[in-house]
C-alpha cells in the first residue's frame, strides 16, 4: 500500500489552554493517516503547559469502550463491551515551549523549522479543522500539482455557533493579494516553499500570513482553491481584557496597517511584472 505523504501541522498557542484540546483533537482525529503535530507554547501563563502534558498522557494510553454485542449464555443476557485506544495511530506530537513570550510570528517559525512533512500548515489553538480537511487538501494539491491549496471556512463564536460562511475566490493574484488578502486561514502548502521564500517575517506581528503567502506567490508558487468548508475560525471580542489574541486592542489596527502595506507591495509587484 502506498505511503501517504507526511503532513506537518504547527499549533502556536499563547494563553489559549482551554481551547487547545479541541484544536488538537481536530488534528488527531483527521481522516488522513500520516500527520505530525508540533505544539509551540512560548510564554503562556494560563496553565497551557499543564494542558499539553495532560493531553500527551491521554494520547499515550487513554482508552475508550463501547457496547459491542449481546452475549447470551446459559439463558442470561449480557451486554459485552469492547475497549480500544482512544486516539488513532499514525500521529506524533512534538512540543516546543519556553517561559519567554517570543511573539506569535517567531513561535510559528520555531515550529516550521522542525517540520518534516511534504506538506505543512498551522492551526492557531482556538480554531479547529473539520475531520476531512487534510485529506481533501492533500488530494487537491496532488491532483492539481499545486503548491498551495486553500478552502472556504466558517467563522464561529466562542461556543462554536456559526456566525458567517467565508467563501474564498478562485485563485487570481489581483483578487487574492492586490485587492486584499483573500486566501483565508484554511490552507495547506508544500514545505519546500520555505526554502524558496524564507520563513514568516517577525517584522509582521499580525499580517504575517499575508506577507508570507505574498512571498510564496512572488516565488511563482501555484495556488488552487477548494470550494468546500473545511475549517472553523473563532471570532472573539477584541475589547475583552482576557482575550490573548495578538489583534486585541491596538493589535487590530496594526493588522490593518500591515495588511495595507502588503496590498501596496502586491500592487507594485503586479505593475512591475505586468506593466499595468
XYZ file of C-alpha atoms in Angstrom:
276
model
C 0.000 0.000 0.000
C 1.352 3.423 -0.977
C 2.588 5.533 1.955
C 0.718 8.828 2.126
C 2.920 11.960 2.324
C 3.618 13.203 5.832
C 1.688 16.363 6.772
C 3.071 18.680 9.469
C 0.681 20.862 11.474
C 2.150 23.598 13.666
C -0.075 24.671 16.579
C 1.052 28.021 18.028
C -0.647 28.743 21.343
C -0.437 31.647 23.777
C -2.753 31.638 26.800
C -5.317 29.556 24.907
C -5.128 26.461 27.078
C -8.883 25.983 27.395
C -9.272 25.880 23.591
C -6.181 23.792 22.870
C -7.598 20.246 23.403
C -10.346 20.885 20.828
C -7.790 22.148 18.309
C -5.535 19.136 18.900
C -8.450 16.689 18.713
C -9.381 18.180 15.328
C -5.912 17.217 14.073
C -5.536 13.883 15.822
C -8.884 12.600 14.549
C -8.354 13.613 10.929
C -9.281 11.005 8.334
C -5.783 11.489 6.878
C -3.425 8.774 8.206
C 0.057 10.357 8.372
C 0.366 13.514 10.471
C 2.893 15.122 12.797
C 1.828 17.841 15.233
C 4.207 20.486 16.574
C 2.835 22.485 19.505
C 4.591 25.819 20.125
C 3.950 27.312 23.559
C 6.089 30.335 24.364
C 5.336 32.380 27.449
C 1.810 31.223 28.288
C 0.770 31.962 31.877
C -2.643 30.247 31.923
C -1.553 26.668 32.574
C -1.151 25.758 28.896
C 1.940 23.656 29.704
C -0.140 21.528 32.088
C -2.899 21.185 29.467
C -0.325 19.957 26.935
C 1.186 17.487 29.422
C -2.252 16.064 30.272
C -3.089 15.744 26.571
C 0.148 13.864 25.848
C -0.571 11.492 28.724
C -4.033 10.784 27.325
C -2.659 10.151 23.837
C -0.122 7.755 25.309
C -2.618 5.267 26.655
C -6.136 6.514 27.342
C -8.788 4.004 26.310
C -12.438 4.213 25.349
C -15.073 1.490 25.293
C -18.354 0.904 23.548
C -21.158 -1.641 23.507
C -20.159 -4.327 21.024
C -22.637 -7.192 21.123
C -25.281 -9.061 23.063
C -23.886 -12.207 24.636
C -26.470 -14.817 25.550
C -25.148 -17.633 27.688
C -26.994 -20.020 29.980
C -30.206 -18.175 29.224
C -28.766 -14.951 30.566
C -28.390 -11.706 28.564
C -25.030 -9.962 28.873
C -24.071 -6.711 27.157
C -20.449 -7.050 26.091
C -18.226 -4.017 25.645
C -15.098 -3.610 23.528
C -12.199 -1.448 24.662
C -9.678 0.252 22.395
C -7.182 3.096 22.446
C -8.967 6.428 22.307
C -6.578 8.123 19.864
C -5.739 6.836 16.367
C -2.284 5.715 15.343
C -0.140 7.421 12.720
C 0.365 10.706 14.565
C 3.257 12.159 16.535
C 3.246 15.218 18.797
C 6.338 17.347 19.434
C 6.200 20.154 21.998
C 8.372 23.260 21.727
C 7.999 25.554 24.717
C 9.731 28.165 26.826
C 8.878 30.674 29.546
C 9.705 33.553 27.201
C 6.979 35.097 25.044
C 8.858 35.356 21.757
C 5.839 36.620 19.808
C 3.441 34.777 17.550
C 5.433 35.035 14.324
C 8.673 33.752 15.868
C 6.685 30.978 17.524
C 5.375 29.911 14.098
C 8.937 29.738 12.810
C 10.109 27.632 15.750
C 7.503 25.108 14.675
C 8.006 25.234 10.919
C 11.772 24.824 11.226
C 11.068 21.449 12.853
C 8.586 20.231 10.234
C 9.468 17.064 8.335
C 6.355 16.764 6.200
C 5.969 17.092 2.462
C 3.065 19.422 3.237
C 2.576 21.762 6.182
C 0.252 24.322 7.697
C -0.572 25.854 11.043
C -3.686 25.762 13.195
C -3.972 28.504 15.798
C -5.011 27.000 19.112
C -8.540 28.435 19.254
C -9.533 27.227 15.764
C -10.298 23.724 14.536
C -10.391 21.592 11.383
C -13.240 19.516 10.027
C -12.281 15.794 10.078
C -11.614 15.503 6.332
C -9.718 18.793 5.921
C -6.218 17.428 5.445
C -7.335 14.559 3.212
C -9.183 16.948 0.910
C -6.359 19.495 0.780
C -3.689 16.853 0.115
C -5.869 15.376 -2.618
C -6.294 18.665 -4.459
C -2.589 19.511 -4.132
C -1.598 16.171 -5.637
C -4.245 16.147 -8.375
C -3.572 19.737 -9.450
C 0.199 19.560 -8.846
C -0.171 22.820 -6.933
C 1.973 24.310 -4.173
C -0.739 25.892 -2.006
C -4.346 24.748 -1.524
C -6.914 26.799 0.375
C -10.572 26.256 1.203
C -13.671 28.025 2.444
C -14.374 28.265 6.174
C -16.873 29.156 8.885
C -16.483 31.958 11.396
C -17.838 30.716 14.748
C -18.438 32.272 18.144
C -16.863 31.137 21.385
C -19.392 28.327 21.747
C -18.972 27.077 18.173
C -22.146 28.631 16.726
C -21.698 29.553 13.054
C -21.693 33.307 12.506
C -20.593 33.506 8.879
C -19.597 31.494 5.833
C -16.411 32.813 4.239
C -16.332 31.684 0.619
C -12.957 32.391 -0.930
C -12.402 33.338 -4.587
C -10.725 31.056 -7.091
C -7.082 32.000 -7.267
C -6.102 35.197 -9.003
C -3.126 37.297 -7.886
C -5.070 40.545 -8.091
C -8.125 39.245 -6.231
C -6.153 37.404 -3.556
C -3.287 39.809 -2.914
C -3.720 43.192 -4.592
C -7.308 43.872 -3.554
C -6.880 42.311 -0.082
C -5.770 39.010 1.450
C -8.442 36.596 0.287
C -6.868 33.182 0.930
C -8.194 32.795 4.472
C -6.679 30.589 7.170
C -7.718 27.151 5.884
C -4.793 26.050 3.756
C -2.037 23.505 3.182
C 1.206 24.026 1.292
C 4.444 22.369 0.271
C 7.115 22.734 2.935
C 9.750 23.333 0.275
C 8.218 26.767 -0.340
C 10.086 27.969 2.740
C 13.337 27.055 1.012
C 12.339 29.330 -1.869
C 10.770 32.210 0.040
C 12.102 32.076 3.624
C 10.236 31.987 6.930
C 7.468 34.100 8.434
C 8.787 37.633 8.945
C 8.843 38.719 12.643
C 8.529 42.321 11.441
C 4.897 41.417 10.719
C 3.200 40.881 14.072
C -0.363 40.445 12.810
C -0.398 40.141 8.993
C 2.428 37.591 8.929
C 0.403 35.212 6.749
C -0.410 37.950 4.209
C 3.296 38.704 3.880
C 4.323 35.018 3.755
C 1.851 33.903 1.125
C 2.538 37.012 -0.944
C 6.197 35.994 -0.960
C 5.171 32.473 -1.966
C 3.210 33.956 -4.886
C 6.152 36.161 -5.872
C 8.283 32.976 -5.878
C 5.882 31.570 -8.502
C 4.000 29.171 -6.242
C 0.904 27.619 -7.828
C -2.308 28.185 -5.830
C -5.591 26.275 -6.025
C -8.927 26.956 -4.331
C -11.033 24.103 -2.964
C -14.630 25.397 -2.644
C -15.513 23.371 0.452
C -15.805 24.373 4.117
C -13.034 22.570 5.993
C -12.187 24.854 8.907
C -13.700 26.953 11.715
C -12.084 30.151 12.988
C -13.313 31.713 16.204
C -14.363 35.338 16.432
C -13.513 36.977 19.741
C -14.224 40.320 21.330
C -11.056 42.408 20.872
C -12.054 44.621 23.824
C -12.121 41.699 26.250
C -9.163 42.246 28.648
C -8.759 38.468 28.992
C -8.510 37.924 25.239
C -4.986 36.669 24.435
C -5.217 37.078 20.656
C -2.493 39.261 19.209
C -5.017 41.523 17.497
C -6.678 42.543 20.799
C -6.933 46.309 21.277
C -4.376 48.092 19.101
C -3.479 44.762 17.517
C -6.448 45.068 15.178
C -5.304 48.486 13.979
C -1.823 47.057 13.469
C -3.304 44.197 11.436
C -4.929 46.773 9.153
C -1.679 48.761 8.807
C 0.372 45.686 7.983
C -2.261 44.396 5.561
C -2.375 47.720 3.711
C 1.401 47.582 3.410
C 1.184 44.079 1.893
C -1.592 45.088 -0.531
C 0.510 48.008 -1.762
C 3.532 45.721 -2.202
C 1.404 43.305 -4.203
C 0.158 46.126 -6.453
C 3.670 47.427 -7.079
C 4.857 43.908 -7.899
C 1.918 43.346 -10.244
C 2.653 46.600 -12.126
C 6.369 45.860 -12.385
C 5.745 42.334 -13.640
C 2.843 43.054 -15.988
C 3.311 46.695 -16.861
C -0.171 47.627 -15.637
